[in-house]
mmCIF file of N, CA and C in Angstrom:
data_model
loop_
_atom_site.group_PDB
_atom_site.id
_atom_site.type_symbol
_atom_site.label_atom_id
_atom_site.label_comp_id
_atom_site.label_asym_id
_atom_site.label_seq_id
_atom_site.Cartn_x
_atom_site.Cartn_y
_atom_site.Cartn_z
ATOM 1 N N MET J 1 -125.879 -66.210 -57.598
ATOM 2 C CA MET J 1 -126.697 -66.860 -58.268
ATOM 3 C C MET J 1 -127.894 -66.862 -58.774
ATOM 4 N N THR J 2 -128.925 -66.811 -59.606
ATOM 5 C CA THR J 2 -130.063 -66.409 -59.870
ATOM 6 C C THR J 2 -130.666 -67.683 -59.067
ATOM 7 N N LEU J 3 -131.974 -67.484 -58.614
ATOM 8 C CA LEU J 3 -132.875 -68.365 -58.397
ATOM 9 C C LEU J 3 -132.934 -69.453 -59.561
ATOM 10 N N ALA J 4 -133.216 -69.610 -60.434
ATOM 11 C CA ALA J 4 -133.490 -70.647 -61.225
ATOM 12 C C ALA J 4 -132.131 -71.333 -61.692
ATOM 13 N N ARG J 5 -130.878 -70.702 -60.806
ATOM 14 C CA ARG J 5 -130.121 -71.393 -61.047
ATOM 15 C C ARG J 5 -130.149 -72.446 -60.021
ATOM 16 N N GLN J 6 -130.149 -71.431 -59.082
ATOM 17 C CA GLN J 6 -129.817 -72.319 -57.763
ATOM 18 C C GLN J 6 -131.011 -73.478 -57.494
ATOM 19 N N LEU J 7 -132.241 -73.556 -58.138
ATOM 20 C CA LEU J 7 -132.913 -74.488 -58.267
ATOM 21 C C LEU J 7 -132.508 -75.942 -59.005
ATOM 22 N N ASP J 8 -131.639 -75.463 -60.160
ATOM 23 C CA ASP J 8 -131.266 -76.214 -60.801
ATOM 24 C C ASP J 8 -130.195 -77.026 -60.097
ATOM 25 N N ALA J 9 -129.460 -76.218 -59.305
ATOM 26 C CA ALA J 9 -128.166 -76.772 -58.778
ATOM 27 C C ALA J 9 -128.711 -77.977 -57.241
ATOM 28 N N LEU J 10 -129.953 -77.629 -56.981
ATOM 29 C CA LEU J 10 -130.276 -78.119 -55.691
ATOM 30 C C LEU J 10 -130.959 -79.529 -56.676
ATOM 31 N N ARG J 11 -131.579 -79.171 -57.423
ATOM 32 C CA ARG J 11 -132.149 -80.680 -58.087
ATOM 33 C C ARG J 11 -131.155 -81.285 -58.606
ATOM 34 N N GLN J 12 -130.009 -81.151 -58.956
ATOM 35 C CA GLN J 12 -128.536 -81.892 -59.713
ATOM 36 C C GLN J 12 -127.956 -82.463 -58.532
ATOM 37 N N PHE J 13 -128.078 -81.687 -57.433
ATOM 38 C CA PHE J 13 -127.538 -82.328 -56.209
ATOM 39 C C PHE J 13 -127.731 -83.424 -55.629
ATOM 40 N N GLU J 14 -129.122 -84.107 -55.928
ATOM 41 C CA GLU J 14 -129.663 -85.287 -55.727
ATOM 42 C C GLU J 14 -130.174 -85.939 -56.890
ATOM 43 N N PRO J 15 -129.734 -86.707 -57.390
ATOM 44 C CA PRO J 15 -130.405 -87.403 -58.491
ATOM 45 C C PRO J 15 -131.384 -87.973 -58.364
ATOM 46 N N GLY J 16 -132.101 -88.244 -57.240
ATOM 47 C CA GLY J 16 -133.824 -88.728 -57.011
ATOM 48 C C GLY J 16 -134.780 -87.848 -57.164
ATOM 49 N N CYS J 17 -134.196 -86.317 -57.471
ATOM 50 C CA CYS J 17 -135.124 -85.049 -57.181
ATOM 51 C C CYS J 17 -135.578 -85.120 -58.728
ATOM 52 N N ARG J 18 -136.747 -84.822 -58.894
ATOM 53 C CA ARG J 18 -137.362 -84.425 -59.825
ATOM 54 C C ARG J 18 -138.060 -82.981 -60.629
ATOM 55 N N LEU J 19 -138.239 -82.743 -59.655
ATOM 56 C CA LEU J 19 -138.630 -81.063 -59.373
ATOM 57 C C LEU J 19 -138.636 -80.392 -58.274
ATOM 58 N N ALA J 20 -137.603 -79.402 -58.260
ATOM 59 C CA ALA J 20 -137.141 -78.350 -57.134
ATOM 60 C C ALA J 20 -138.042 -76.813 -57.899
ATOM 61 N N ALA J 21 -138.508 -76.544 -56.984
ATOM 62 C CA ALA J 21 -139.689 -74.928 -56.750
ATOM 63 C C ALA J 21 -139.210 -74.175 -55.567
ATOM 64 N N PHE J 22 -139.599 -72.742 -56.002
ATOM 65 C CA PHE J 22 -139.650 -72.237 -55.442
ATOM 66 C C PHE J 22 -140.808 -71.663 -55.346
ATOM 67 N N GLY J 23 -141.818 -71.439 -54.491
ATOM 68 C CA GLY J 23 -143.117 -70.612 -54.340
ATOM 69 C C GLY J 23 -144.068 -69.266 -53.278
ATOM 70 N N ASP J 24 -144.704 -69.081 -53.473
ATOM 71 C CA ASP J 24 -145.388 -68.238 -52.709
ATOM 72 C C ASP J 24 -146.403 -68.888 -52.130
ATOM 73 N N LEU J 25 -146.660 -69.216 -50.884
ATOM 74 C CA LEU J 25 -147.757 -70.035 -50.243
ATOM 75 C C LEU J 25 -148.979 -68.992 -50.054
ATOM 76 N N GLY J 26 -148.881 -68.211 -49.628
ATOM 77 C CA GLY J 26 -149.942 -66.763 -49.488
ATOM 78 C C GLY J 26 -150.455 -67.385 -50.675
ATOM 79 N N ALA J 27 -150.218 -66.461 -51.679
ATOM 80 C CA ALA J 27 -150.936 -66.833 -53.238
ATOM 81 C C ALA J 27 -151.128 -68.197 -53.527
ATOM 82 N N SER J 28 -150.266 -69.280 -53.179
ATOM 83 C CA SER J 28 -150.259 -70.572 -53.888
ATOM 84 C C SER J 28 -150.073 -70.526 -55.088
ATOM 85 N N ILE J 29 -148.867 -69.960 -55.314
ATOM 86 C CA ILE J 29 -148.112 -70.060 -56.692
ATOM 87 C C ILE J 29 -146.512 -70.332 -56.936
ATOM 88 N N VAL J 30 -146.402 -71.162 -57.641
ATOM 89 C CA VAL J 30 -144.923 -71.231 -57.702
ATOM 90 C C VAL J 30 -144.507 -69.895 -58.945
ATOM 91 N N LEU J 31 -143.645 -69.619 -58.331
ATOM 92 C CA LEU J 31 -142.763 -68.594 -58.926
ATOM 93 C C LEU J 31 -141.342 -69.071 -59.824
ATOM 94 N N ARG J 32 -140.777 -70.003 -59.929
ATOM 95 C CA ARG J 32 -139.853 -70.597 -60.500
ATOM 96 C C ARG J 32 -139.852 -72.546 -60.266
ATOM 97 N N SER J 33 -139.141 -72.963 -61.395
ATOM 98 C CA SER J 33 -139.186 -74.090 -60.978
ATOM 99 C C SER J 33 -137.892 -74.966 -61.926
ATOM 100 N N SER J 34 -137.773 -75.916 -61.728
ATOM 101 C CA SER J 34 -136.515 -76.415 -62.177
ATOM 102 C C SER J 34 -137.032 -78.168 -61.950
ATOM 103 N N SER J 35 -136.921 -78.343 -63.721
ATOM 104 C CA SER J 35 -137.131 -80.157 -63.753
ATOM 105 C C SER J 35 -136.986 -80.902 -65.208
ATOM 106 N N GLY J 36 -136.729 -82.102 -65.214
ATOM 107 C CA GLY J 36 -136.058 -82.690 -66.065
ATOM 108 C C GLY J 36 -136.760 -82.345 -67.098
ATOM 109 N N SER J 37 -138.385 -82.708 -66.881
ATOM 110 C CA SER J 37 -139.705 -82.591 -67.836
ATOM 111 C C SER J 37 -140.251 -81.485 -67.566
ATOM 112 N N GLY J 38 -141.315 -80.560 -68.193
ATOM 113 C CA GLY J 38 -141.682 -79.628 -68.233
ATOM 114 C C GLY J 38 -142.890 -80.035 -67.483
ATOM 115 N N HIS J 39 -143.326 -78.824 -66.644
ATOM 116 C CA HIS J 39 -144.807 -79.426 -65.895
ATOM 117 C C HIS J 39 -145.698 -77.989 -65.520
ATOM 118 N N PRO J 40 -147.074 -78.636 -66.560
ATOM 119 C CA PRO J 40 -147.856 -77.324 -66.304
ATOM 120 C C PRO J 40 -148.141 -76.394 -65.389
ATOM 121 N N GLN J 41 -148.413 -74.978 -65.477
ATOM 122 C CA GLN J 41 -148.477 -74.460 -63.969
ATOM 123 C C GLN J 41 -149.056 -74.882 -63.144
ATOM 124 N N GLU J 42 -150.523 -75.084 -63.747
ATOM 125 C CA GLU J 42 -151.649 -75.557 -63.365
ATOM 126 C C GLU J 42 -151.317 -76.500 -62.157
ATOM 127 N N TYR J 43 -150.437 -77.849 -62.312
ATOM 128 C CA TYR J 43 -149.792 -78.842 -61.757
ATOM 129 C C TYR J 43 -148.787 -78.017 -60.331
ATOM 130 N N LEU J 44 -147.808 -76.922 -61.060
ATOM 131 C CA LEU J 44 -146.871 -76.356 -59.976
ATOM 132 C C LEU J 44 -147.776 -75.844 -58.953
ATOM 133 N N ASP J 45 -148.932 -74.979 -59.297
ATOM 134 C CA ASP J 45 -149.669 -74.401 -58.691
ATOM 135 C C ASP J 45 -150.098 -74.754 -57.275
ATOM 136 N N ASP J 46 -150.531 -76.365 -57.615
ATOM 137 C CA ASP J 46 -151.306 -77.346 -57.243
ATOM 138 C C ASP J 46 -150.688 -77.841 -56.339
ATOM 139 N N LEU J 47 -149.178 -78.129 -56.550
ATOM 140 C CA LEU J 47 -148.259 -78.519 -55.685
ATOM 141 C C LEU J 47 -148.127 -77.038 -54.598
ATOM 142 N N CYS J 48 -147.940 -76.124 -54.693
ATOM 143 C CA CYS J 48 -148.175 -75.510 -53.890
ATOM 144 C C CYS J 48 -149.489 -74.643 -52.837
ATOM 145 N N GLN J 49 -149.963 -75.489 -53.435
ATOM 146 C CA GLN J 49 -151.432 -75.570 -52.719
ATOM 147 C C GLN J 49 -151.370 -76.542 -51.687
ATOM 148 N N GLN J 50 -151.247 -78.142 -52.623
ATOM 149 C CA GLN J 50 -150.866 -79.127 -51.148
ATOM 150 C C GLN J 50 -149.892 -78.473 -49.962
ATOM 151 N N ALA J 51 -149.180 -77.582 -50.356
ATOM 152 C CA ALA J 51 -147.777 -77.709 -49.222
ATOM 153 C C ALA J 51 -148.625 -76.435 -48.720
ATOM 154 N N ARG J 52 -149.261 -75.918 -48.942
ATOM 155 C CA ARG J 52 -150.345 -74.275 -48.159
ATOM 156 C C ARG J 52 -151.101 -75.260 -47.085
ATOM 157 N N ARG J 53 -151.625 -76.482 -47.435
ATOM 158 C CA ARG J 53 -152.643 -76.681 -46.172
ATOM 159 C C ARG J 53 -152.214 -77.733 -45.761
ATOM 160 N N GLY J 54 -150.386 -78.478 -46.183
ATOM 161 C CA GLY J 54 -149.916 -79.092 -45.173
ATOM 162 C C GLY J 54 -149.526 -78.296 -44.499
ATOM 163 N N PHE J 55 -149.121 -77.068 -44.400
ATOM 164 C CA PHE J 55 -148.546 -76.201 -43.455
ATOM 165 C C PHE J 55 -150.069 -75.735 -42.453
ATOM 166 N N LEU J 56 -151.052 -75.423 -42.605
ATOM 167 C CA LEU J 56 -152.130 -75.202 -42.062
ATOM 168 C C LEU J 56 -152.701 -76.138 -41.039
ATOM 169 N N ALA J 57 -152.262 -77.244 -41.649
ATOM 170 C CA ALA J 57 -152.953 -78.770 -40.794
ATOM 171 C C ALA J 57 -151.847 -78.789 -39.713
ATOM 172 N N LEU J 58 -150.463 -78.803 -39.745
ATOM 173 C CA LEU J 58 -149.302 -79.186 -38.553
ATOM 174 C C LEU J 58 -149.897 -77.705 -37.803
ATOM 175 N N ASP J 59 -150.353 -76.083 -38.484
ATOM 176 C CA ASP J 59 -149.928 -75.241 -37.541
ATOM 177 C C ASP J 59 -151.571 -75.307 -36.729
ATOM 178 N N ALA J 60 -152.517 -75.783 -37.242
ATOM 179 C CA ALA J 60 -154.145 -76.134 -36.276
ATOM 180 C C ALA J 60 -153.363 -76.748 -34.992
ATOM 181 N N ALA J 61 -152.760 -78.411 -35.762
ATOM 182 C CA ALA J 61 -152.533 -79.210 -34.500
ATOM 183 C C ALA J 61 -151.341 -78.707 -33.570
ATOM 184 N N VAL J 62 -150.458 -77.350 -33.857
ATOM 185 C CA VAL J 62 -150.160 -77.152 -32.868
ATOM 186 C C VAL J 62 -150.676 -76.352 -31.909
ATOM 187 N N GLN J 63 -151.513 -75.624 -32.608
ATOM 188 C CA GLN J 63 -152.762 -74.454 -31.614
ATOM 189 C C GLN J 63 -153.385 -75.312 -30.993
ATOM 190 N N ALA J 64 -153.871 -76.694 -31.302
ATOM 191 C CA ALA J 64 -154.452 -77.794 -30.210
ATOM 192 C C ALA J 64 -153.758 -78.543 -29.503
ATOM 193 N N GLY J 65 -152.501 -78.068 -29.812
ATOM 194 C CA GLY J 65 -151.788 -78.776 -28.575
ATOM 195 C C GLY J 65 -151.595 -80.399 -28.802
ATOM 196 N N GLY J 66 -151.771 -80.832 -30.252
ATOM 197 C CA GLY J 66 -151.423 -82.446 -30.572
ATOM 198 C C GLY J 66 -150.484 -82.552 -31.451
ATOM 199 N N ALA J 67 -149.165 -81.411 -31.578
ATOM 200 C CA ALA J 67 -148.110 -81.714 -31.949
ATOM 201 C C ALA J 67 -146.892 -81.130 -31.147
ATOM 202 N N ALA J 68 -145.797 -80.460 -32.182
ATOM 203 C CA ALA J 68 -144.780 -80.029 -31.429
ATOM 204 C C ALA J 68 -145.406 -78.580 -30.374
ATOM 205 N N ALA J 69 -144.259 -78.444 -30.094
ATOM 206 C CA ALA J 69 -144.507 -76.798 -29.100
ATOM 207 C C ALA J 69 -144.573 -75.522 -30.294
ATOM 208 N N ALA J 70 -143.763 -75.821 -31.636
ATOM 209 C CA ALA J 70 -143.630 -74.973 -32.001
ATOM 210 C C ALA J 70 -144.117 -75.552 -33.726
ATOM 211 N N PRO J 71 -144.447 -74.345 -34.469
ATOM 212 C CA PRO J 71 -145.251 -74.793 -35.561
ATOM 213 C C PRO J 71 -143.362 -75.364 -36.438
ATOM 214 N N ALA J 72 -144.122 -76.340 -37.182
ATOM 215 C CA ALA J 72 -142.933 -77.548 -38.247
ATOM 216 C C ALA J 72 -143.206 -76.330 -39.782
ATOM 217 N N ASP J 73 -141.614 -76.315 -39.965
ATOM 218 C CA ASP J 73 -141.510 -75.751 -41.081
ATOM 219 C C ASP J 73 -141.272 -76.583 -42.176
ATOM 220 N N ASP J 74 -141.361 -77.838 -42.243
ATOM 221 C CA ASP J 74 -140.988 -78.833 -43.237
ATOM 222 C C ASP J 74 -142.732 -80.136 -42.973
ATOM 223 N N VAL J 75 -142.691 -80.333 -44.309
ATOM 224 C CA VAL J 75 -143.605 -81.193 -44.159
ATOM 225 C C VAL J 75 -143.515 -82.517 -45.472
ATOM 226 N N LEU J 76 -143.437 -83.572 -45.209
ATOM 227 C CA LEU J 76 -143.069 -84.504 -46.149
ATOM 228 C C LEU J 76 -144.226 -85.288 -46.584
ATOM 229 N N LEU J 77 -144.560 -85.359 -47.412
ATOM 230 C CA LEU J 77 -146.132 -86.171 -48.206
ATOM 231 C C LEU J 77 -145.235 -87.409 -48.909
ATOM 232 N N LEU J 78 -145.887 -88.958 -48.449
ATOM 233 C CA LEU J 78 -145.211 -89.924 -49.119
ATOM 234 C C LEU J 78 -146.952 -90.582 -50.252
ATOM 235 N N ALA J 79 -146.239 -90.900 -50.886
ATOM 236 C CA ALA J 79 -147.061 -91.680 -52.132
ATOM 237 C C ALA J 79 -146.608 -92.362 -52.711
ATOM 238 N N PRO J 80 -147.251 -93.462 -53.403
ATOM 239 C CA PRO J 80 -146.925 -94.511 -54.393
ATOM 240 C C PRO J 80 -145.858 -93.800 -55.364
ATOM 241 N N GLY J 81 -144.523 -94.426 -55.093
ATOM 242 C CA GLY J 81 -143.362 -94.230 -56.795
ATOM 243 C C GLY J 81 -143.272 -92.679 -56.280
ATOM 244 N N GLU J 82 -142.916 -91.372 -55.289
ATOM 245 C CA GLU J 82 -142.879 -90.401 -55.050
ATOM 246 C C GLU J 82 -143.358 -89.802 -53.420
ATOM 247 N N ALA J 83 -141.754 -89.082 -53.172
ATOM 248 C CA ALA J 83 -142.325 -88.178 -51.787
ATOM 249 C C ALA J 83 -141.864 -86.856 -52.210
ATOM 250 N N ARG J 84 -143.122 -85.910 -51.403
ATOM 251 C CA ARG J 84 -143.141 -84.241 -51.829
ATOM 252 C C ARG J 84 -142.691 -83.746 -50.540
ATOM 253 N N LEU J 85 -141.378 -82.879 -50.615
ATOM 254 C CA LEU J 85 -141.202 -82.238 -49.590
ATOM 255 C C LEU J 85 -140.818 -80.837 -49.627
ATOM 256 N N PHE J 86 -141.715 -80.549 -48.794
ATOM 257 C CA PHE J 86 -142.073 -78.853 -48.605
ATOM 258 C C PHE J 86 -141.574 -77.885 -47.274
ATOM 259 N N LEU J 87 -140.741 -77.015 -47.673
ATOM 260 C CA LEU J 87 -139.890 -76.441 -46.553
ATOM 261 C C LEU J 87 -140.526 -74.994 -46.557
ATOM 262 N N ARG J 88 -140.619 -74.414 -45.551
ATOM 263 C CA ARG J 88 -141.142 -72.443 -45.526
ATOM 264 C C ARG J 88 -140.569 -71.980 -44.757
ATOM 265 N N ALA J 89 -140.492 -70.763 -45.325
ATOM 266 C CA ALA J 89 -139.540 -70.099 -44.614
ATOM 267 C C ALA J 89 -139.621 -69.627 -43.052
ATOM 268 N N THR J 90 -139.433 -69.573 -42.023
ATOM 269 C CA THR J 90 -139.262 -69.353 -41.026
ATOM 270 C C THR J 90 -139.600 -68.051 -40.629
ATOM 271 N N ASP J 91 -139.866 -66.818 -41.378
ATOM 272 C CA ASP J 91 -139.891 -65.376 -41.518
ATOM 273 C C ASP J 91 -141.481 -64.563 -41.708
ATOM 274 N N GLY J 92 -141.957 -65.948 -41.653
ATOM 275 C CA GLY J 92 -143.830 -65.831 -42.096
ATOM 276 C C GLY J 92 -143.756 -65.189 -43.195
ATOM 277 N N SER J 93 -143.037 -64.985 -44.405
ATOM 278 C CA SER J 93 -142.977 -64.351 -45.799
ATOM 279 C C SER J 93 -143.842 -65.360 -46.635
ATOM 280 N N GLY J 94 -144.195 -66.233 -46.314
ATOM 281 C CA GLY J 94 -144.844 -67.442 -47.713
ATOM 282 C C GLY J 94 -144.235 -68.373 -48.148
ATOM 283 N N ASP J 95 -142.793 -67.813 -48.519
ATOM 284 C CA ASP J 95 -141.711 -68.413 -49.077
ATOM 285 C C ASP J 95 -141.599 -69.435 -49.425
ATOM 286 N N ALA J 96 -141.579 -70.801 -49.953
ATOM 287 C CA ALA J 96 -141.893 -71.705 -49.767
ATOM 288 C C ALA J 96 -140.536 -72.370 -50.915
ATOM 289 N N VAL J 97 -139.888 -73.719 -50.866
ATOM 290 C CA VAL J 97 -139.031 -74.674 -51.564
ATOM 291 C C VAL J 97 -139.686 -76.092 -51.794
ATOM 292 N N LEU J 98 -140.359 -76.404 -52.815
ATOM 293 C CA LEU J 98 -140.912 -77.555 -53.009
ATOM 294 C C LEU J 98 -140.246 -78.430 -53.821
ATOM 295 N N CYS J 99 -140.141 -79.508 -52.959
ATOM 296 C CA CYS J 99 -139.421 -80.894 -53.779
ATOM 297 C C CYS J 99 -140.438 -82.171 -54.149
ATOM 298 N N VAL J 100 -140.136 -82.611 -55.782
ATOM 299 C CA VAL J 100 -140.330 -84.094 -55.936
ATOM 300 C C VAL J 100 -139.824 -84.785 -55.500
ATOM 301 N N CYS J 101 -139.610 -86.056 -55.278
ATOM 302 C CA CYS J 101 -138.218 -87.054 -55.479
ATOM 303 C C CYS J 101 -138.879 -88.117 -55.622
ATOM 304 N N GLU J 102 -137.966 -89.177 -56.026
ATOM 305 C CA GLU J 102 -138.545 -90.470 -56.106
ATOM 306 C C GLU J 102 -138.704 -91.170 -54.666
ATOM 307 N N ASP J 103 -138.433 -90.590 -53.833
ATOM 308 C CA ASP J 103 -138.350 -91.949 -52.595
ATOM 309 C C ASP J 103 -138.161 -91.012 -51.337
ATOM 310 N N ALA J 104 -138.086 -91.047 -49.988
ATOM 311 C CA ALA J 104 -137.873 -90.338 -48.732
ATOM 312 C C ALA J 104 -136.598 -90.541 -48.545
ATOM 313 N N ASP J 105 -135.930 -91.175 -49.213
ATOM 314 C CA ASP J 105 -134.406 -91.039 -48.890
ATOM 315 C C ASP J 105 -133.919 -89.602 -49.882
ATOM 316 N N ALA J 106 -134.034 -89.786 -50.614
ATOM 317 C CA ALA J 106 -133.943 -88.464 -51.556
ATOM 318 C C ALA J 106 -134.333 -87.016 -51.041
ATOM 319 N N ALA J 107 -135.824 -87.202 -50.616
ATOM 320 C CA ALA J 107 -136.249 -86.280 -49.971
ATOM 321 C C ALA J 107 -135.476 -85.791 -48.693
ATOM 322 N N ALA J 108 -134.900 -86.803 -47.774
ATOM 323 C CA ALA J 108 -134.271 -86.390 -46.518
ATOM 324 C C ALA J 108 -133.025 -86.151 -47.164
ATOM 325 N N ARG J 109 -132.164 -86.319 -48.044
ATOM 326 C CA ARG J 109 -130.961 -86.018 -48.678
ATOM 327 C C ARG J 109 -131.026 -84.551 -48.945
ATOM 328 N N LEU J 110 -132.076 -83.563 -49.448
ATOM 329 C CA LEU J 110 -132.117 -82.806 -50.141
ATOM 330 C C LEU J 110 -132.820 -81.279 -49.137
ATOM 331 N N ALA J 111 -133.180 -81.912 -48.058
ATOM 332 C CA ALA J 111 -133.796 -81.450 -46.852
ATOM 333 C C ALA J 111 -132.781 -79.872 -46.558
ATOM 334 N N ALA J 112 -131.263 -80.187 -46.127
ATOM 335 C CA ALA J 112 -130.605 -79.298 -45.850
ATOM 336 C C ALA J 112 -130.085 -78.134 -46.908
ATOM 337 N N PRO J 113 -130.031 -78.786 -48.413
ATOM 338 C CA PRO J 113 -129.468 -77.961 -49.196
ATOM 339 C C PRO J 113 -130.638 -76.942 -49.490
ATOM 340 N N ALA J 114 -132.166 -77.547 -49.066
ATOM 341 C CA ALA J 114 -133.021 -76.845 -49.702
ATOM 342 C C ALA J 114 -133.376 -76.266 -48.663
ATOM 343 N N ARG J 115 -133.094 -76.018 -47.379
ATOM 344 C CA ARG J 115 -133.135 -75.386 -46.172
ATOM 345 C C ARG J 115 -132.468 -73.971 -46.576
ATOM 346 N N GLN J 116 -130.948 -74.206 -46.661
ATOM 347 C CA GLN J 116 -130.179 -73.314 -47.260
ATOM 348 C C GLN J 116 -130.340 -72.389 -48.316
ATOM 349 N N LEU J 117 -131.267 -73.033 -49.431
ATOM 350 C CA LEU J 117 -131.600 -72.195 -50.532
ATOM 351 C C LEU J 117 -132.657 -71.063 -50.104
ATOM 352 N N LEU J 118 -133.302 -71.676 -49.635
ATOM 353 C CA LEU J 118 -134.922 -71.034 -48.641
ATOM 354 C C LEU J 118 -133.726 -69.874 -47.612
ATOM 355 N N ALA J 119 -133.082 -69.848 -47.188
ATOM 356 C CA ALA J 119 -132.299 -69.162 -46.229
ATOM 357 C C ALA J 119 -131.592 -68.057 -47.393
ATOM 358 N N CYS J 120 -131.155 -68.201 -48.273
ATOM 359 C CA CYS J 120 -130.350 -67.651 -48.961
ATOM 360 C C CYS J 120 -131.126 -66.463 -49.394
ATOM 361 N N GLN J 121 -132.809 -66.911 -49.979
ATOM 362 C CA GLN J 121 -133.886 -65.811 -50.512
ATOM 363 C C GLN J 121 -134.862 -65.236 -49.461
ATOM 364 N N ASP J 122 -134.337 -65.602 -48.032
ATOM 365 C CA ASP J 122 -134.980 -64.954 -47.033
ATOM 366 C C ASP J 122 -134.046 -63.580 -47.016
ATOM 367 N N GLY J 123 -133.080 -64.125 -47.145
ATOM 368 C CA GLY J 123 -131.845 -62.546 -46.567
ATOM 369 C C GLY J 123 -131.648 -62.261 -47.833
ATOM 370 N N GLY J 124 -131.634 -62.284 -48.666
ATOM 371 C CA GLY J 124 -131.309 -62.144 -50.374
ATOM 372 C C GLY J 124 -131.679 -61.259 -51.362
ATOM 373 N N ALA J 125 -133.446 -61.437 -50.944
ATOM 374 C CA ALA J 125 -134.600 -61.543 -52.193
ATOM 375 C C ALA J 125 -135.300 -60.570 -51.482
#
């Protein structure tokens, strides 16, 4: 299955998911996305940059001893009417799945299938 179809399936898995995207955190760009409404590339890339900053902050907290012993591989950002879930590959490639959902519950339901999509890309891309 192509990446575009995998993102479509991820979004369809959770009705509360407005956007599912696959990006490169190192370059801060979204390579593929799926949404019910079109988003300009600038919005998508800003989303990827936000994920990158979130992971940099978590990594800095881990190094400073203020967080768990291992770097986190997911970030959840909450805003009024929206929850953003960012998952990064564990292999250090910079690959990430970015989801924009209606609420934290929808984002939580997407975590496992989004992690699975990311693992397929790590092993098959």
